[in-house]
Amino acid sequence: MKHNFGAGPCILPQEVFKQASHGVLNFNNTGLSILEISHRAPEFVAVMDEAISLVKELLNVPEGYSVLFLQGGASLQFAMTAYNLLPEDKKAVFLETGVWAKKAFAEANLIGNAEVIASSKDKNYSYIPKDYTVNADSAYFHCTSNNTIYGTQMHSFPQTPVGKVCDMSSDIFSRVINVADFDLIYAGAQKNIGPAGATVVIVKDEILGKSGRKIPSMLDYQKQIDAVSMYNTPPVFSVYTAMLNLRWLKAKGGVAEIEKENNEKAKALYAEIDRNPLFKGTAAVEDRSKMSVCFVMENPDLEKPFLKFAEEKGCVGIKGHRSVGGFRASLYNALPITSVHALVEAMQEFAEKNV
Amino acid sequence: MKHNFGAGPCILPQEVFKQASHGVLNFNNTGLSILEISHRAPEFVAVMDEAISLVKELLNVPEGYSVLFLQGGASLQFAMTAYNLLPEDKKAVFLETGVWAKKAFAEANLIGNAEVIASSKDKNYSYIPKDYTVNADSAYFHCTSNNTIYGTQMHSFPQTPVGKVCDMSSDIFSRVINVADFDLIYAGAQKNIGPAGATVVIVKDEILGKSGRKIPSMLDYQKQIDAVSMYNTPPVFSVYTAMLNLRWLKAKGGVAEIEKENNEKAKALYAEIDRNPLFKGTAAVEDRSKMSVCFVMENPDLEKPFLKFAEEKGCVGIKGHRSVGGFRASLYNALPITSVHALVEAMQEFAEKNV
């Protein structure tokens, strides 16, 4: 039994793996693989429709918003949002909370005019800046809801005089959000949605068609909306498996239910980090992420031995990103609380042996 | 037993489906799914490296070329090629042989200056134009090697005074090509490469860095080369399954061997189309595609009954595209010749019943 704390591509429910595996051999008892049917076939159109409907249902997406399944990950969205939403004569403003926020800014700034209005770079992105003002003549405000590398998360979003664009790649579907608070939300699939290779976008229809830019067709939200995410051949397997995973989430009781579990998981792990004298968290307490728990050891010499010890106990994927060091335990939706208990026990056992 | 003549996403070898299905449950006996391991893990880096190596080996890619696995399909390449290869002060020239060639032109023309120098639109794209001149001051010459909808294929490529860019989405790996004849080749994976969601690019390194355009990072070939196709999270399952499929092709003897089989398959089907008085081919004989065989019936009223009859015989996916009508049988690498025989027999039986 492995406890997969990997940051992504990451754990999905075992039953989703089983269903997806079966679909590769025999999709819906058609005698054909999900990989060999046309994306225009009624069977696949139904998959795409259900995937889109499940996003709408699970996130309670209001009228006037469209849901897309695209390709290219969040990194392509960095450019795509600017092409579609940033006019030549306006400026997009960015909250810089880590590497991904920085990259999103850089791409927008390549295409048009963008500015970082607040950053936590001064303390290695260990907190979420709260003291900043968004000018009313900005094109939009961009933020990253969860910062996997630094273990911070926005537990609330600022009131802004312009529309909010949010990269929710690593915490979408992990907690209840109010979609109406945002003009556009995007997320690479490979955390709580499904396999890498798909990207979910939720966009308020009325904001489109106003950037005045020439937009390549594949990067034009309106064209993708008109084509119901099939402007060209979609990543069929990723969409199919995302649909299976969203079905699993719905059967579990939806986002509100999984949020309770996620709260329990985070609470258990942070409690041990705070209690155990060998460990300490790296993020500001009030901004601690419930998805990406980053911690180090008081004695850095013990980090390698602990990593090995934890792996022997089946806890894999906990090595921290090089820019923070130490450990990062990702607690995505599909990770059972028993895996968190296994890690906590490993921390306790290791502490007993190293007093 | 189904005979899958679908145009794409299309048939792959049964053993590839089996291996891919197994990898979704337990990848390389790691106890983890291919969907839940990090793309930075040595196990996945090895998959990407092998996929790239197999492309190089199977197509005999010369020194000085890079191979990429990207996202977005050929449709994103339509824009990406223009961003990377088309300077402001030059013109890209296009051979218009069908819908995809037309779209490739339109995207390049949106980004810069492009011109169609020859077209077969006058005869519903039923042939490949041969009488045209490429000016030496063009940025590049773009062509589409195989036209799925119209059933034509370029059996040779023109000598041009500028570099050739070719969309080989529907016939790459089906026949021996001389990569050195091209500056850039691209192909959506979902025909002879692997599942939808990946795109292969083969590019001559020395042509890059000269367009003078601002290029979004995800669309910058050089950045993708520098990152070995992992500028961001790649479509792991699509790359993995493509690698399995290319292994299968190598084990079969490679491209030269599969080309012989493909020739046999096309020969058998065209022979029946030409022999059977009920059917006729739609493409000019000298330009007939060996991958996409398009045909209609002399009596259009018999087309629906034949479609039904063929399906009863297990032949699926043969309905022609609406812009040509009739039938289209795609004879991709993984389609066994026995499937072609099944279709030929269905045509013969149907003819006997409808004399």
XYZ file of C-alpha atoms in Angstrom:
710
model
C 0.000 0.000 0.000
C 1.482 3.313 -1.085
C 0.397 6.663 0.308
C 0.824 9.047 -2.617
C 1.481 12.613 -1.449
C 2.828 13.649 -4.869
C 2.255 17.239 -5.982
C 0.985 16.319 -9.413
C 0.219 14.541 -11.614
C -1.217 13.030 -8.482
C -3.412 10.466 -6.856
C -6.934 9.898 -8.154
C -9.440 7.472 -6.606
C -8.617 3.797 -7.157
C -12.076 3.183 -8.591
C -11.456 5.909 -11.163
C -8.206 4.205 -12.183
C -10.135 0.937 -12.549
C -12.891 2.481 -14.662
C -10.427 4.398 -16.820
C -8.311 1.281 -17.300
C -11.390 -0.637 -18.402
C -12.397 2.145 -20.800
C -9.050 1.800 -22.570
C -9.992 -1.797 -23.407
C -13.743 -1.605 -23.820
C -15.532 1.696 -23.518
C -19.177 1.487 -22.408
C -19.406 -2.051 -23.809
C -18.969 -0.762 -27.352
C -16.217 -3.320 -27.943
C -13.959 -0.373 -28.754
C -11.377 1.486 -26.708
C -12.137 5.040 -25.568
C -8.919 5.821 -27.471
C -10.216 4.676 -30.851
C -13.650 6.242 -31.110
C -14.313 9.478 -32.923
C -14.717 12.540 -30.741
C -17.745 13.338 -32.915
C -19.382 9.991 -32.083
C -22.499 10.358 -29.895
C -20.782 8.237 -27.215
C -17.935 10.706 -26.802
C -20.094 13.803 -27.192
C -22.054 12.427 -24.213
C -18.806 12.146 -22.222
C -17.871 15.755 -22.954
C -21.385 16.964 -22.146
C -21.411 15.094 -18.845
C -17.954 16.390 -17.898
C -19.083 19.976 -18.525
C -22.377 19.416 -16.661
C -20.573 17.944 -13.664
C -18.266 20.965 -13.424
C -21.313 23.230 -13.498
C -23.210 21.180 -10.941
C -20.356 20.575 -8.504
C -19.206 24.197 -8.477
C -22.692 25.624 -8.743
C -21.660 27.639 -11.817
C -24.221 30.406 -12.358
C -26.010 31.284 -15.594
C -23.937 33.370 -17.967
C -20.763 31.321 -17.511
C -19.309 28.740 -19.899
C -17.214 25.712 -18.990
C -14.429 24.517 -21.287
C -12.086 21.537 -21.425
C -8.966 22.662 -23.277
C -5.327 21.618 -23.680
C -1.998 23.172 -22.694
C -2.351 23.382 -18.929
C -2.367 26.528 -16.836
C 0.789 27.678 -18.632
C -1.116 28.143 -21.879
C -3.874 29.928 -19.934
C -1.278 32.488 -18.807
C -1.118 33.627 -22.436
C -4.711 32.858 -23.378
C -6.218 35.031 -20.637
C -4.106 37.980 -21.811
C -5.042 37.530 -25.483
C -8.734 37.435 -24.637
C -9.025 39.882 -21.738
C -6.227 42.417 -21.965
C -6.787 45.349 -24.362
C -3.793 47.295 -25.708
C -4.668 50.378 -23.660
C -5.187 48.681 -20.297
C -3.093 47.038 -17.660
C -3.642 43.680 -15.972
C -2.598 43.556 -12.320
C -1.110 40.539 -10.584
C -0.762 39.253 -7.057
C 2.626 37.522 -6.933
C 2.397 34.645 -4.493
C 4.879 32.232 -6.014
C 6.454 30.763 -9.117
C 3.216 30.167 -10.994
C 1.855 33.639 -10.268
C 5.146 35.050 -11.511
C 4.941 33.063 -14.730
C 1.334 34.131 -15.293
C 2.442 37.752 -14.943
C 5.405 37.293 -17.302
C 3.245 35.846 -20.095
C 0.626 38.599 -19.811
C 3.399 41.160 -19.780
C 4.835 39.680 -22.965
C 1.523 40.070 -24.754
C 0.400 43.367 -23.226
C 0.797 45.603 -20.226
C 0.892 43.953 -16.806
C 1.997 44.904 -13.312
C 2.666 43.107 -10.040
C 0.783 45.100 -7.397
C 1.807 43.010 -4.398
C 4.323 40.251 -3.781
C 5.464 38.022 -0.941
C 8.827 37.434 -2.581
C 10.497 39.251 0.345
C 9.823 36.232 2.560
C 10.216 33.481 -0.068
C 6.465 33.531 -0.772
C 5.649 32.188 2.680
C 2.534 34.350 3.067
C -0.309 35.893 1.049
C -0.056 39.703 0.696
C -3.219 41.443 1.877
C -2.371 45.104 1.755
C -2.779 46.377 -1.796
C -5.167 48.348 -3.951
C -6.509 47.413 -7.355
C -7.123 50.431 -9.559
C -10.537 50.628 -11.154
C -9.036 51.199 -14.588
C -7.155 47.883 -14.581
C -8.141 45.276 -17.166
C -8.402 42.546 -14.526
C -6.888 41.271 -11.297
C -5.054 37.947 -11.447
C -4.298 35.675 -8.512
C -3.242 32.085 -7.792
C -5.481 30.489 -5.197
C -3.047 27.848 -3.935
C 0.738 27.847 -4.137
C 1.967 24.279 -4.239
C 5.660 25.026 -3.833
C 5.350 27.359 -0.844
C 2.315 25.849 0.854
C 0.164 28.956 0.995
C -3.479 29.365 0.019
C -5.866 32.279 -0.334
C -8.566 31.594 2.245
C -10.482 34.591 1.031
C -10.385 36.687 -2.113
C -10.218 40.481 -2.178
C -13.082 42.691 -3.236
C -11.836 44.313 -6.438
C -13.295 47.061 -8.629
C -12.428 44.957 -11.713
C -12.977 41.320 -12.630
C -10.926 38.602 -10.957
C -9.039 35.941 -12.934
C -7.859 33.045 -10.812
C -5.511 30.120 -11.420
C -7.084 27.406 -9.264
C -5.011 24.536 -10.649
C -4.151 23.036 -7.302
C -7.272 23.575 -5.203
C -10.272 23.644 -7.504
C -12.954 21.170 -6.326
C -11.268 20.957 -2.909
C -13.477 23.587 -1.258
C -16.666 25.514 -1.893
C -16.076 28.658 -3.951
C -18.433 31.286 -5.246
C -17.877 31.247 -9.006
C -19.815 34.502 -9.360
C -16.943 36.253 -7.537
C -14.711 35.587 -10.559
C -14.708 36.558 -14.209
C -12.532 33.622 -15.161
C -11.184 30.554 -13.383
C -8.726 28.123 -14.925
C -7.083 24.956 -13.720
C -4.776 22.317 -15.124
C -6.561 19.004 -14.609
C -3.761 17.045 -12.967
C -4.647 17.626 -9.312
C -8.303 17.253 -8.337
C -9.831 17.046 -11.824
C -8.193 14.189 -13.696
C -5.106 13.160 -15.654
C -2.666 15.692 -17.087
C -3.503 16.847 -20.595
C -6.756 18.699 -19.978
C -7.426 22.174 -18.617
C -10.721 23.407 -17.215
C -11.806 26.997 -17.828
C -14.893 28.661 -16.345
C -15.530 32.006 -17.978
C -18.181 34.703 -17.711
C -19.490 35.027 -21.251
C -19.992 38.773 -21.237
C -16.301 39.583 -20.711
C -15.277 38.042 -24.041
C -14.775 39.733 -27.400
C -13.443 42.968 -25.930
C -9.633 42.732 -26.044
C -9.409 43.934 -29.628
C -6.514 41.538 -30.249
C -5.978 39.072 -33.050
C -6.371 35.747 -31.277
C -5.267 32.422 -32.765
C -8.391 30.262 -33.035
C -7.198 27.630 -30.571
C -6.631 30.384 -27.992
C -9.954 32.117 -28.549
C -12.364 31.305 -25.704
C -15.371 32.302 -27.798
C -14.441 29.895 -30.592
C -13.932 27.123 -28.065
C -17.310 27.908 -26.460
C -19.019 27.883 -29.866
C -17.436 24.483 -30.574
C -18.350 23.054 -27.123
C -14.639 22.413 -26.396
C -14.227 20.560 -29.693
C -12.731 23.158 -31.963
C -10.335 20.333 -32.756
C -9.868 16.823 -31.397
C -9.993 17.091 -27.603
C -7.748 15.033 -25.296
C -10.354 12.271 -25.133
C -8.818 10.103 -22.432
C -8.135 13.021 -20.100
C -11.673 14.341 -20.498
C -13.147 10.867 -20.025
C -11.167 10.200 -16.855
C -11.917 13.693 -15.520
C -15.603 12.922 -16.042
C -15.231 9.655 -14.095
C -13.442 11.498 -11.297
C -16.115 14.211 -11.109
C -18.760 11.476 -10.959
C -16.843 10.024 -8.000
C -16.820 13.436 -6.317
C -20.552 13.849 -6.857
C -21.237 10.404 -5.404
C -19.172 11.345 -2.338
C -21.552 14.215 -1.686
C -19.889 16.944 -3.709
C -17.478 19.739 -2.919
C -18.930 20.658 0.493
C -18.447 17.078 1.693
C -14.914 16.716 0.336
C -14.044 20.061 1.900
C -14.881 18.636 5.329
C -12.560 15.680 4.702
C -9.855 17.970 3.381
C -10.159 20.129 6.506
C -9.750 17.040 8.689
C -6.696 15.879 6.769
C -4.969 19.261 6.918
C -5.842 19.682 10.598
C -4.325 16.299 11.509
C -1.073 16.944 9.664
C -0.556 20.524 10.854
C -1.322 19.421 14.417
C 1.567 16.955 14.229
C 3.893 19.501 12.601
C 3.150 21.948 15.440
C 3.326 19.332 18.185
C 6.391 17.394 17.059
C 9.572 19.230 18.110
C 11.503 17.821 15.122
C 9.319 19.574 12.524
C 8.137 23.058 11.689
C 5.825 24.527 9.043
C 7.190 26.994 6.500
C 4.098 29.053 5.665
C 2.528 31.826 7.725
C -0.038 30.085 9.943
C -3.050 32.085 8.719
C -2.157 31.374 5.065
C -1.393 27.675 5.390
C -2.603 25.631 2.472
C -4.968 22.740 3.063
C -3.812 21.102 -0.174
C -0.035 21.585 -0.056
C 1.474 21.196 3.397
C 5.103 22.362 3.438
C 7.379 21.688 6.376
C 11.040 21.321 7.248
C 13.001 19.847 10.151
C 14.608 21.845 12.904
C 17.734 19.823 12.204
C 18.233 19.741 8.388
C 20.602 16.774 8.748
C 17.622 14.636 9.687
C 15.681 15.415 6.516
C 17.271 12.759 4.324
C 16.887 10.042 6.952
C 13.258 11.024 7.557
C 12.493 10.997 3.820
C 13.858 7.458 3.658
C 11.982 6.404 6.800
C 8.704 7.811 5.501
C 9.179 6.039 2.179
C 9.736 2.768 4.023
C 6.352 3.381 5.628
C 4.827 3.761 2.161
C 4.651 7.573 2.190
C 5.879 8.651 -1.266
C 6.076 12.001 -3.035
C 6.789 14.100 0.075
C 10.116 15.594 -0.984
C 9.835 19.389 -0.948
C 10.481 21.575 -3.959
C 14.112 22.684 -4.159
C 13.168 26.341 -3.600
C 11.807 25.582 -0.111
C 13.511 22.290 0.737
C 12.227 19.874 3.362
C 8.899 18.274 2.676
C 5.654 18.885 0.870
C 2.678 16.649 1.471
C -0.084 17.223 -1.063
C -3.474 16.339 0.377
C -5.572 16.217 -2.760
C -9.189 15.028 -2.741
C -8.391 11.392 -3.515
C -5.872 11.006 -0.705
C -7.624 9.148 2.121
C -7.257 10.384 5.696
C -5.654 7.026 6.507
C -2.691 8.122 4.382
C -2.365 11.260 6.508
C -2.493 9.083 9.613
C 0.297 6.937 8.169
C 2.467 10.015 7.650
C 1.704 11.353 11.119
C 2.632 7.983 12.608
C 5.877 7.990 10.634
C 6.670 11.447 12.037
C 5.923 10.250 15.561
C 7.921 7.036 15.245
C 10.829 8.912 13.733
C 10.763 11.433 16.576
C 10.821 8.652 19.164
C 13.913 7.193 17.525
C 15.629 10.561 17.262
C 15.195 12.239 20.625
C -14.914 -8.460 -33.868
C -15.093 -4.889 -35.066
C -13.148 -3.556 -38.016
C -12.458 0.065 -37.091
C -12.040 2.249 -40.176
C -12.594 5.454 -38.173
C -10.765 8.596 -39.305
C -9.492 9.475 -35.862
C -9.116 9.184 -32.975
C -8.602 5.780 -34.468
C -7.546 2.198 -34.054
C -4.291 1.383 -32.283
C -2.895 -2.140 -31.865
C -4.817 -4.292 -29.380
C -1.603 -5.045 -27.477
C -1.023 -1.310 -27.060
C -4.518 -0.933 -25.603
C -3.735 -3.788 -23.205
C -0.414 -2.310 -22.094
C -1.880 1.186 -21.731
C -4.821 -0.184 -19.763
C -2.441 -1.985 -17.426
C -0.324 1.153 -16.984
C -3.398 3.016 -15.733
C -3.589 0.505 -12.860
C 0.043 -0.337 -12.235
C 2.762 1.385 -14.211
C 5.994 -0.607 -14.577
C 5.206 -2.521 -11.367
C 5.600 0.643 -9.302
C 2.264 -0.022 -7.629
C 1.190 3.371 -8.928
C -0.853 4.424 -11.941
C 0.896 6.173 -14.842
C -1.673 8.909 -14.123
C -0.467 9.585 -10.579
C 3.308 9.787 -10.909
C 5.174 13.039 -11.258
C 6.306 13.917 -14.760
C 9.653 14.782 -13.137
C 10.011 11.267 -11.681
C 12.813 9.261 -13.326
C 10.234 6.689 -14.442
C 8.321 9.216 -16.515
C 11.394 11.042 -17.763
C 12.454 7.644 -19.159
C 9.101 7.346 -20.956
C 9.493 10.765 -22.569
C 13.091 10.052 -23.548
C 12.158 6.732 -25.117
C 9.228 8.281 -27.011
C 11.524 10.949 -28.465
C 14.228 8.378 -29.289
C 11.736 6.131 -31.045
C 10.526 8.999 -33.242
C 14.144 9.727 -34.170
C 14.977 6.105 -34.845
C 11.835 5.165 -36.756
C 11.925 8.229 -39.012
C 15.702 8.306 -39.244
C 15.717 11.928 -38.053
C 19.083 13.481 -38.937
C 21.402 15.427 -36.638
C 20.374 19.040 -36.170
C 16.691 18.286 -35.692
C 14.752 18.214 -32.427
C 11.693 16.114 -31.632
C 8.936 17.457 -29.384
C 5.783 16.080 -27.798
C 3.414 19.007 -27.302
C -0.289 19.661 -26.755
C -3.004 21.341 -28.807
C -3.023 19.193 -31.927
C -2.215 20.310 -35.459
C -4.611 23.242 -35.018
C -2.316 24.851 -32.462
C 0.640 24.167 -34.772
C -1.084 26.260 -37.445
C -0.464 29.274 -35.184
C 2.765 28.066 -33.593
C 4.586 27.621 -36.910
C 3.681 31.174 -37.898
C 4.818 32.661 -34.567
C 8.159 30.890 -34.807
C 8.913 30.949 -38.531
C 7.128 33.895 -40.129
C 8.873 37.290 -39.821
C 6.848 40.499 -40.189
C 8.440 41.322 -43.534
C 8.018 37.941 -45.203
C 5.229 35.871 -46.605
C 4.466 32.196 -45.963
C 3.051 30.325 -48.965
C 0.479 27.560 -48.755
C -0.653 24.660 -50.898
C -4.407 24.406 -50.363
C -5.396 20.772 -50.634
C -8.341 20.651 -48.252
C -9.969 21.883 -45.081
C -6.903 21.466 -42.875
C -4.577 23.196 -45.327
C -7.078 26.048 -45.503
C -7.184 26.367 -41.724
C -3.386 26.299 -41.514
C -3.295 29.168 -44.009
C -5.958 31.165 -42.160
C -4.096 31.001 -38.831
C -0.780 32.018 -40.384
C -2.542 34.829 -42.195
C -4.040 36.040 -38.922
C -0.603 36.270 -37.338
C 1.367 37.488 -40.351
C 1.390 37.535 -44.117
C 0.388 34.366 -45.932
C -0.725 33.414 -49.432
C -2.298 30.389 -51.086
C -0.167 29.719 -54.194
C -2.132 26.761 -55.505
C -5.448 25.156 -54.676
C -7.557 22.236 -55.787
C -10.732 23.840 -54.482
C -12.036 24.048 -58.066
C -12.622 20.291 -58.029
C -13.599 19.885 -54.366
C -9.984 19.098 -53.416
C -10.033 15.827 -55.332
C -6.453 16.204 -56.553
C -3.054 17.601 -55.530
C -2.022 20.728 -57.501
C 1.385 20.312 -59.110
C 1.819 23.394 -61.240
C 2.989 26.261 -59.059
C 6.110 28.202 -58.206
C 7.438 29.043 -54.757
C 9.230 32.378 -54.663
C 12.676 32.347 -53.135
C 11.827 35.243 -50.847
C 8.980 33.367 -49.141
C 9.344 32.611 -45.442
C 8.414 28.951 -45.963
C 6.224 26.638 -48.000
C 3.431 24.834 -46.136
C 1.662 21.686 -47.270
C -0.567 18.935 -45.882
C 0.729 15.502 -46.814
C -2.554 13.598 -46.553
C -6.078 14.946 -46.791
C -8.389 12.749 -44.759
C -11.658 14.277 -45.922
C -10.927 14.179 -49.656
C -8.764 11.071 -49.821
C -5.732 12.605 -51.506
C -2.081 12.288 -50.564
C 1.145 13.887 -51.713
C 3.166 11.002 -53.103
C 6.081 13.329 -53.667
C 7.017 16.744 -52.357
C 8.091 19.668 -54.526
C 11.629 20.994 -54.628
C 11.328 24.464 -53.132
C 13.833 27.319 -52.796
C 12.689 27.815 -49.189
C 12.105 25.441 -46.288
C 9.109 23.138 -46.279
C 6.694 22.904 -43.344
C 4.398 19.893 -43.500
C 1.316 18.837 -41.568
C 1.665 15.041 -41.565
C -1.053 14.380 -38.992
C -2.712 11.596 -40.930
C 0.161 9.761 -42.590
C 3.263 10.169 -40.445
C 4.830 6.764 -39.665
C 2.801 5.168 -42.478
C 5.567 5.447 -45.098
C 9.256 6.224 -45.371
C 9.949 9.951 -45.593
C 13.161 11.900 -45.831
C 13.033 14.222 -42.837
C 15.953 16.231 -44.220
C 13.624 17.432 -47.015
C 11.645 19.411 -44.444
C 12.356 22.262 -42.046
C 9.459 21.324 -39.824
C 6.998 18.441 -39.617
C 4.071 18.326 -37.233
C 1.357 15.796 -36.533
C -1.518 15.404 -34.119
C -0.984 12.042 -32.427
C -4.427 10.547 -32.908
C -3.795 8.574 -36.108
C -0.592 6.527 -36.276
C 1.152 7.891 -33.178
C -1.097 7.389 -30.176
C -4.124 8.762 -28.333
C -5.438 12.285 -28.907
C -3.899 14.903 -26.654
C -0.304 14.862 -27.898
C 1.303 16.454 -30.937
C 4.651 15.481 -32.432
C 6.914 18.158 -33.905
C 10.194 17.541 -35.725
C 12.054 20.772 -36.290
C 15.390 21.771 -37.780
C 17.108 23.634 -34.968
C 18.795 26.261 -37.096
C 15.534 27.764 -38.400
C 14.435 28.874 -34.930
C 14.890 32.244 -33.246
C 14.516 34.240 -36.454
C 10.887 35.380 -36.647
C 11.467 38.434 -34.465
C 8.034 37.949 -32.886
C 7.035 37.893 -29.265
C 6.115 34.275 -28.713
C 4.148 33.010 -25.700
C 6.408 30.533 -23.898
C 4.175 27.529 -24.485
C 4.249 28.267 -28.225
C 7.996 28.798 -28.413
C 9.685 25.766 -29.976
C 13.058 26.744 -28.545
C 11.704 26.868 -24.993
C 10.053 23.494 -25.485
C 13.300 22.058 -26.865
C 15.263 23.456 -23.918
C 12.753 21.850 -21.543
C 12.764 18.485 -23.402
C 8.994 18.789 -24.014
C 8.366 19.447 -20.317
C 8.044 23.204 -20.161
C 4.966 22.343 -18.148
C 3.237 19.084 -17.244
C 3.031 17.036 -20.445
C 0.005 14.899 -21.375
C 1.537 11.896 -19.612
C -0.907 9.211 -20.687
C -0.856 10.258 -24.338
C 2.947 10.309 -24.404
C 3.146 6.962 -22.606
C 0.721 5.273 -24.991
C 2.418 6.860 -28.015
C 5.688 5.382 -26.754
C 4.068 1.942 -26.463
C 2.691 2.283 -29.985
C 6.048 3.314 -31.419
C 7.633 0.320 -29.661
C 5.047 -1.841 -31.406
C 5.938 -0.270 -34.742
C 9.637 -0.873 -34.148
C 8.992 -4.505 -33.233
C 7.037 -4.908 -36.475
C 10.128 -3.921 -38.426
C 9.676 -0.169 -38.556
C 8.251 2.228 -41.084
C 9.546 0.468 -44.225
C 7.799 -2.732 -43.162
C 4.508 -1.079 -42.235
C 4.609 0.807 -45.537
C 4.558 -2.528 -47.385
C 1.488 -3.610 -45.416
C -0.171 -0.254 -45.972
C 0.472 -0.552 -49.702
C -1.138 -3.987 -49.721
C -4.184 -2.750 -47.819
C -4.724 0.238 -50.106
C -4.175 -1.862 -53.215
C -6.786 -4.408 -52.139
C -9.434 -1.805 -51.387
C -8.882 0.343 -54.480
C -8.917 -2.795 -56.627
C -12.401 -3.584 -55.347
C -13.591 0.007 -55.779
C -12.397 -0.035 -59.398
C -13.721 -3.521 -60.117
C -17.105 -3.329 -58.414
C -19.622 -1.527 -60.662
C -21.551 -0.211 -57.629
C -18.646 1.900 -56.330
C -16.314 4.591 -57.544
C -13.376 6.462 -56.044
C -13.582 10.219 -55.578
C -9.902 11.260 -55.746
C -7.756 11.617 -58.861
C -6.161 8.189 -59.345
C -2.542 9.419 -59.208
C -3.217 11.298 -55.950
C -5.171 8.595 -54.160
C -4.371 8.364 -50.473
C -3.174 5.083 -49.025
C -4.426 6.130 -45.586
C -7.833 7.646 -46.353
C -9.753 5.855 -49.076
C -12.780 7.872 -50.184
C -15.463 6.417 -52.406
C -19.114 6.820 -53.293
C -21.744 4.675 -54.974
C -22.924 5.086 -58.536
C -26.449 5.012 -57.135
C -26.508 7.332 -54.079
C -29.744 5.681 -52.883
C -27.737 2.578 -52.067
C -25.310 4.353 -49.765
C -27.426 4.179 -46.615
C -28.243 0.497 -47.126
C -24.575 -0.296 -47.787
C -23.466 1.592 -44.691
C -25.879 -0.495 -42.645
C -24.803 -3.717 -44.365
C -21.130 -2.991 -43.772
C -21.794 -2.238 -40.108
C -23.580 -5.547 -39.745
C -20.384 -7.130 -41.046
C -18.453 -5.340 -38.305
C -17.032 -2.574 -40.521
C -17.462 0.638 -38.495
C -16.378 4.213 -39.043
C -16.699 4.213 -42.850
C -19.215 7.038 -43.219
C -17.716 9.750 -45.426
C -17.283 13.338 -44.332
C -20.314 15.462 -45.195
C -18.301 17.557 -47.677
C -17.634 14.521 -49.901
C -20.397 12.130 -48.861
C -20.271 8.392 -49.440
C -17.586 6.515 -47.610
C -14.161 6.957 -46.154
C -12.151 3.968 -45.023
C -9.101 4.965 -43.010
C -6.364 2.357 -43.294
C -4.085 3.404 -40.445
C -1.090 1.324 -39.395
C -2.936 -0.674 -36.748
C -5.730 -1.769 -39.054
C -4.995 -5.367 -40.059
C -5.334 -6.407 -43.696
C -8.010 -8.871 -42.564
C -10.201 -5.848 -41.818
C -9.711 -4.644 -45.393
C -10.655 -8.100 -46.619
C -13.806 -7.943 -44.496
C -14.791 -4.646 -46.107
C -14.014 -5.921 -49.611
C -16.154 -8.992 -48.939
C -18.986 -6.794 -47.707
C -18.759 -4.749 -50.926
C -18.837 -7.933 -52.999
C -21.733 -9.499 -51.105
C -23.682 -6.271 -51.276
C -23.108 -6.065 -55.016
C -24.362 -9.628 -55.488
C -27.555 -8.740 -53.636
C -28.044 -5.507 -55.563
C -27.449 -6.369 -59.202
